[in-house]
């Protein structure tokens, strides 16, 4: 049975000591996020994650969701009760606007809470997570009357939300989508079509489900410029705000899949379902992108979350499992063998995972705080610069944190040896669950394309310049600091690789765009390493004055490990990027 | 439904053009392996793999094995019939000695055939694979009477074999094992104890199962020097050679696991089971190691095999799935979108996998041929040098081919996007199945330990010197060759990294062994890259004269891709190795 302890202390250290939350006190909602409120929120969330959701993780995996012939879906034993607890605790709406019943706290807190929930039970956490994404899209783009009708129930967790993009023949390339919408005289639309891979598309935990659906209005232009976004409730909502008649939408089947069995992945059939336009006609992708950016950050957090829970279990196992003797002398002489954590290669695996986790949490928090600034600051310039950061870092966080999160779950599984392959310990489930995060919400290759193909050049490269400017400035500033020098020196090398790569794209991609796309994946990971390395410097800076305490001393050691063991990869990324597209693209298609 | 086409042409190219099989004509059995015989054997094996085993792969995964209350185990639908076909074709014994009914062909052929069977159906191929391993151990260490009684049936595939090492409290550290053996007056032993993770431990496909079991004879010394190896048949075999009464061994339960569901992973209970000693008392590990080395090469092949079949399916999908447009202009103007293989990042994934597969197949073949020389050559020096190569390369092949094989299965799955996460396409099964190969037969960290802790220093480093001597000599010899220069130049850099790492270990591990162990995993992968890079040079050398044919031209392009995209990793490995053990080992255990 897997264990989990939410990293509340680490989160508080990051918020208070590294990012100094009190500096943001002038933002709306932040004044309410006093240190004691933050600690109380995180501690309560930890309790929910540890006590309620963790024990249901394997249950969800084993039982999965079941669809009845009438199209209804039953979630695994205990999910409904757990969701009721989540709803009653008001967890979905802690950062939602107070006017719709939320608590208006910083979105950063929601991101942290979601890490805890995802570590405990990723399949479960997707239900509230998707609801939060849907709330975000409705908030930004829907009419006031739609907001008033739907948001209070969603914020309260009485109704959940979904996003419906993918169709059997189109996922990444949404321009191909065929679901259609026909305008009615009352201003509503009739939606028809088939959507696949719809997470949380149907279930038994909420009174109603609000689907956000991309479809093409009759006569709309072809391609992505003819797509609109609609709100389609499972049950039509009367003027009294109560769900009534069934709408023309149903779950046609559930997918049999590698993991996240506790989440219902549905084929959704829309048959003249009644829907309402969100935002403008033919501008659906824009509206959906609000939801997707939110969701992409959330999916990055899933990668971190699986890495964290896998680490905790592997570390526990490594301290308990007795096998072999330390090469530097038995550490456990009265027992027949030493715990396997004495072996360097086991340490290598554990240190690799934790050196990622702690920096990844910082990176998420840094970016989530920028998100709060982008949405809440008064100063337009401040908002813009925070928004630049969000746009640039979102694909990096999604792509890198889910790739490394998966790899780390595999490493943690490896610590268990043969026992890691057996379902009983629960660690192979982390691997299967973590895998989806690299794929959905835009496969990671698409994140790399978004980063290199769109975000780098946007506004004349303003976002990249700001990012590199901050990192380079920090390196320069701290280069003489005795504690930080051993960290900022390798970071400087790595940041140099990032600059050289960016330069190489500028020089070589204009004439031949394949040269940029062939290096995009390596660039995303190179970027991620620099960002994580910068986080380690910031963490070490905050930890150094407290290094007499073991847990802060550990931060300094782990920072060094990161620089020595993970950061050197940037040179390989640079070499691959500079090799260009030639050998990659030369073979004719029929050679494959 | 996954597809598979055995790479017969590629195997023949390697055998005939790269390794020039005809040069080995003086070895026993090789004269029979004329080009037409080899082609016929491989083509027949391909047929068995493609037509019989491929269609059963998903069946095996879905149904799994079922244990009845009486301890008997039913394999998935179709497995029994497929095994009968394999048996009747004489496949298990193609390389076994003719005196026991085998065909005496080169073991290299068996290794190639096993790649095909493992690609088609890894869970199935483990049954004959383990039988071959058991045959090898019996051949080298058992008495003539045991050989005569058991080998003919095993070679014929009428009986299968297993290896029983692991116990609940000990896997890697066999010195802890508790199963006991009590000598009987007739020279046999009574074996008692519990073994876990016993692949193919019980099933319904063969008349009898021959278990090779490690146990401790009463009064034997503690630790690994008190372990003996026993042959324990499921059914006792009479003097007439026929299986009769049930022995005291039974399957207590089946493990629920991540993959290879078609293979029965058993808890085996030995309760005063009758067994016979193989080899000398207390020298069981030595005898078992024969089986394990054979098995480790075989497990390396499983990694390659899963990578190959995953590649083939992903390449097919990438040519069929229409999504998006090529950035260099639509390639498919009459269709709504281009096949995704036009996108550089999809190419990156496919090229990465194939650049590994083709070189890994060569590396396996090179080493298998050395195995044949080690066992069959007349000249003692030739045997010794081949044996050195085997000892050095076995952990590299096991560790690197299974690690990269798994990563490649994940890459292939990624090509499918969301569809790769769905069971229907069969590609997520490759990932789950491939995962075990990194764990069993010595987890890959143990392979790295074997390489760095034992193989490097053995006989004064003779094996490593010979390997590096050959690679460096080749680089020197071909450095002026116009075609090969772009390949051998980067290989020279990589081989230099391998030399520097080896040197670093010599200088830093004497005083502090942790310094070597902390770098062992990176060293194994660095070694693997150099070996694979060398294989690419050899392949390119053989392909260059035929480069007017597209398939040989493709070899030259893929070789370049390997050097540009995979080989640069050696520098990162070197950097990590040279960072030593300090930051890895510094934290106290309770910091984890």
Short mmCIF file of N, CA and C in Angstrom, two decimals, chain B residues 173-236:
data_model
loop_
_atom_site.label_atom_id
_atom_site.label_comp_id
_atom_site.label_asym_id
_atom_site.label_seq_id
_atom_site.Cartn_x
_atom_site.Cartn_y
_atom_site.Cartn_z
N UNK B 173 20.76 -10.01 -3.19
CA UNK B 173 21.69 -10.52 -2.18
C UNK B 173 21.39 -11.99 -1.90
N UNK B 174 21.89 -12.86 -2.78
CA UNK B 174 21.55 -14.28 -2.66
C UNK B 174 22.16 -14.93 -1.43
N UNK B 175 23.16 -14.27 -0.86
CA UNK B 175 23.77 -14.80 0.36
C UNK B 175 22.76 -14.98 1.49
N UNK B 176 21.63 -14.26 1.40
CA UNK B 176 20.62 -14.34 2.46
C UNK B 176 19.66 -15.51 2.28
N UNK B 177 19.82 -16.29 1.22
CA UNK B 177 18.71 -17.21 0.94
C UNK B 177 18.61 -18.35 1.94
N UNK B 178 17.36 -18.79 2.13
CA UNK B 178 17.06 -19.72 3.23
C UNK B 178 16.57 -21.09 2.78
N UNK B 179 16.18 -21.24 1.53
CA UNK B 179 15.67 -22.55 1.10
C UNK B 179 16.71 -23.60 1.46
N UNK B 180 16.24 -24.73 1.97
CA UNK B 180 17.24 -25.68 2.45
C UNK B 180 17.15 -27.02 1.73
N UNK B 181 18.25 -27.73 1.76
CA UNK B 181 18.35 -29.03 1.10
C UNK B 181 18.93 -30.02 2.10
N UNK B 182 18.28 -31.16 2.18
CA UNK B 182 18.76 -32.20 3.10
C UNK B 182 19.14 -33.43 2.28
N UNK B 183 20.36 -33.87 2.47
CA UNK B 183 20.86 -34.99 1.65
C UNK B 183 20.19 -36.29 2.09
N UNK B 184 19.83 -37.08 1.08
CA UNK B 184 19.20 -38.38 1.33
C UNK B 184 20.22 -39.49 1.07
N UNK B 185 19.88 -40.65 1.56
CA UNK B 185 20.84 -41.76 1.46
C UNK B 185 21.09 -42.17 0.00
N UNK B 186 20.12 -41.91 -0.87
CA UNK B 186 20.31 -42.31 -2.28
C UNK B 186 21.06 -41.24 -3.09
N UNK B 187 21.56 -40.22 -2.38
CA UNK B 187 22.31 -39.19 -3.09
C UNK B 187 21.44 -38.03 -3.54
N UNK B 188 20.13 -38.18 -3.48
CA UNK B 188 19.27 -37.04 -3.81
C UNK B 188 19.14 -36.14 -2.58
N UNK B 189 18.38 -35.04 -2.76
CA UNK B 189 18.19 -34.08 -1.67
C UNK B 189 16.70 -33.80 -1.52
N UNK B 190 16.31 -33.43 -0.31
CA UNK B 190 14.94 -32.94 -0.11
C UNK B 190 15.02 -31.42 0.02
N UNK B 191 14.30 -30.74 -0.86
CA UNK B 191 14.37 -29.28 -0.92
C UNK B 191 13.11 -28.67 -0.32
N UNK B 192 13.29 -27.67 0.55
CA UNK B 192 12.14 -26.97 1.11
C UNK B 192 12.40 -25.46 1.13
N UNK B 193 11.35 -24.73 0.85
CA UNK B 193 11.48 -23.26 0.89
C UNK B 193 10.49 -22.61 -0.07
N UNK B 194 10.50 -21.28 -0.05
CA UNK B 194 9.59 -20.53 -0.92
C UNK B 194 10.39 -19.65 -1.88
N UNK B 195 10.08 -19.76 -3.14
CA UNK B 195 10.73 -18.93 -4.15
C UNK B 195 9.66 -18.02 -4.77
N UNK B 196 10.05 -16.79 -5.07
CA UNK B 196 9.07 -15.88 -5.69
C UNK B 196 9.59 -15.38 -7.04
N UNK B 197 8.68 -14.80 -7.79
CA UNK B 197 8.99 -14.23 -9.11
C UNK B 197 9.52 -15.31 -10.05
N UNK B 198 8.99 -16.51 -10.00
CA UNK B 198 9.49 -17.59 -10.84
C UNK B 198 8.71 -17.59 -12.17
N UNK B 199 9.37 -17.07 -13.19
CA UNK B 199 8.74 -16.99 -14.51
C UNK B 199 8.58 -18.39 -15.07
N UNK B 200 7.43 -18.63 -15.67
CA UNK B 200 7.13 -19.93 -16.29
C UNK B 200 7.17 -21.06 -15.28
N UNK B 201 6.95 -20.72 -14.01
CA UNK B 201 7.06 -21.71 -12.93
C UNK B 201 6.04 -22.82 -13.04
N UNK B 202 4.89 -22.53 -13.59
CA UNK B 202 3.85 -23.56 -13.74
C UNK B 202 3.02 -23.16 -14.96
N UNK B 203 2.65 -24.14 -15.75
CA UNK B 203 1.83 -23.87 -16.94
C UNK B 203 1.33 -25.17 -17.53
N UNK B 204 0.56 -25.05 -18.59
CA UNK B 204 -0.10 -26.24 -19.14
C UNK B 204 0.41 -26.60 -20.54
N UNK B 205 1.61 -26.11 -20.88
CA UNK B 205 2.05 -26.28 -22.27
C UNK B 205 3.03 -27.43 -22.46
N UNK B 206 3.57 -27.96 -21.36
CA UNK B 206 4.55 -29.04 -21.50
C UNK B 206 4.24 -30.14 -20.50
N UNK B 207 4.74 -31.29 -20.81
CA UNK B 207 4.48 -32.49 -20.00
C UNK B 207 5.15 -32.42 -18.62
N UNK B 208 6.28 -31.73 -18.56
CA UNK B 208 6.99 -31.64 -17.29
C UNK B 208 7.75 -30.31 -17.24
N UNK B 209 8.09 -29.88 -16.02
CA UNK B 209 8.85 -28.64 -15.86
C UNK B 209 10.06 -28.94 -14.98
N UNK B 210 11.23 -28.56 -15.46
CA UNK B 210 12.46 -28.84 -14.73
C UNK B 210 12.93 -27.55 -14.06
N UNK B 211 12.81 -27.52 -12.74
CA UNK B 211 13.20 -26.32 -11.99
C UNK B 211 14.66 -26.41 -11.57
N UNK B 212 15.42 -25.37 -11.83
CA UNK B 212 16.76 -25.27 -11.25
C UNK B 212 16.65 -24.36 -10.03
N UNK B 213 17.05 -24.89 -8.90
CA UNK B 213 16.72 -24.25 -7.63
C UNK B 213 17.98 -24.04 -6.78
N UNK B 214 18.17 -22.82 -6.32
CA UNK B 214 19.26 -22.56 -5.37
C UNK B 214 18.77 -22.82 -3.95
N UNK B 215 19.56 -23.59 -3.20
CA UNK B 215 19.21 -23.85 -1.80
C UNK B 215 20.49 -24.11 -1.01
N UNK B 216 20.31 -24.14 0.28
CA UNK B 216 21.44 -24.26 1.19
C UNK B 216 21.41 -25.65 1.81
N UNK B 217 22.49 -26.40 1.61
CA UNK B 217 22.55 -27.74 2.20
C UNK B 217 22.76 -27.60 3.71
N UNK B 218 22.06 -28.40 4.45
CA UNK B 218 22.22 -28.39 5.92
C UNK B 218 23.68 -28.30 6.31
N UNK B 219 24.00 -27.36 7.15
CA UNK B 219 25.37 -27.26 7.64
C UNK B 219 26.31 -26.49 6.72
N UNK B 220 25.79 -26.00 5.61
CA UNK B 220 26.65 -25.26 4.67
C UNK B 220 27.04 -23.92 5.28
N UNK B 221 28.16 -23.34 4.82
CA UNK B 221 28.56 -22.04 5.34
C UNK B 221 27.50 -20.97 5.05
N UNK B 222 27.48 -19.94 5.86
CA UNK B 222 26.57 -18.82 5.63
C UNK B 222 27.01 -18.06 4.37
N UNK B 223 26.12 -17.23 3.86
CA UNK B 223 26.47 -16.37 2.72
C UNK B 223 26.48 -17.12 1.41
N UNK B 224 27.08 -16.48 0.42
CA UNK B 224 27.00 -17.03 -0.93
C UNK B 224 27.85 -18.28 -1.11
N UNK B 225 28.74 -18.54 -0.17
CA UNK B 225 29.60 -19.72 -0.31
C UNK B 225 28.96 -20.99 0.21
N UNK B 226 27.68 -20.91 0.60
CA UNK B 226 27.00 -22.10 1.08
C UNK B 226 25.76 -22.42 0.27
N UNK B 227 25.79 -22.00 -0.98
CA UNK B 227 24.60 -22.19 -1.82
C UNK B 227 24.88 -23.24 -2.89
N UNK B 228 23.93 -24.14 -3.06
CA UNK B 228 24.08 -25.19 -4.07
C UNK B 228 22.92 -25.12 -5.05
N UNK B 229 23.14 -25.72 -6.20
CA UNK B 229 22.12 -25.71 -7.25
C UNK B 229 21.53 -27.10 -7.43
N UNK B 230 20.23 -27.16 -7.53
CA UNK B 230 19.55 -28.45 -7.65
C UNK B 230 18.61 -28.47 -8.85
N UNK B 231 18.47 -29.66 -9.37
CA UNK B 231 17.49 -29.90 -10.41
C UNK B 231 16.28 -30.54 -9.74
N UNK B 232 15.14 -29.90 -9.85
CA UNK B 232 13.93 -30.39 -9.20
C UNK B 232 12.80 -30.47 -10.22
N UNK B 233 12.47 -31.68 -10.67
CA UNK B 233 11.39 -31.78 -11.66
C UNK B 233 10.02 -31.63 -11.02
N UNK B 234 9.10 -31.08 -11.79
CA UNK B 234 7.71 -30.98 -11.32
C UNK B 234 7.15 -32.39 -11.10
N UNK B 235 7.33 -33.25 -12.10
CA UNK B 235 6.94 -34.65 -11.97
C UNK B 235 8.21 -35.49 -11.94
N UNK B 236 8.27 -36.41 -11.00
CA UNK B 236 9.46 -37.26 -10.89
C UNK B 236 9.56 -38.13 -12.14
#
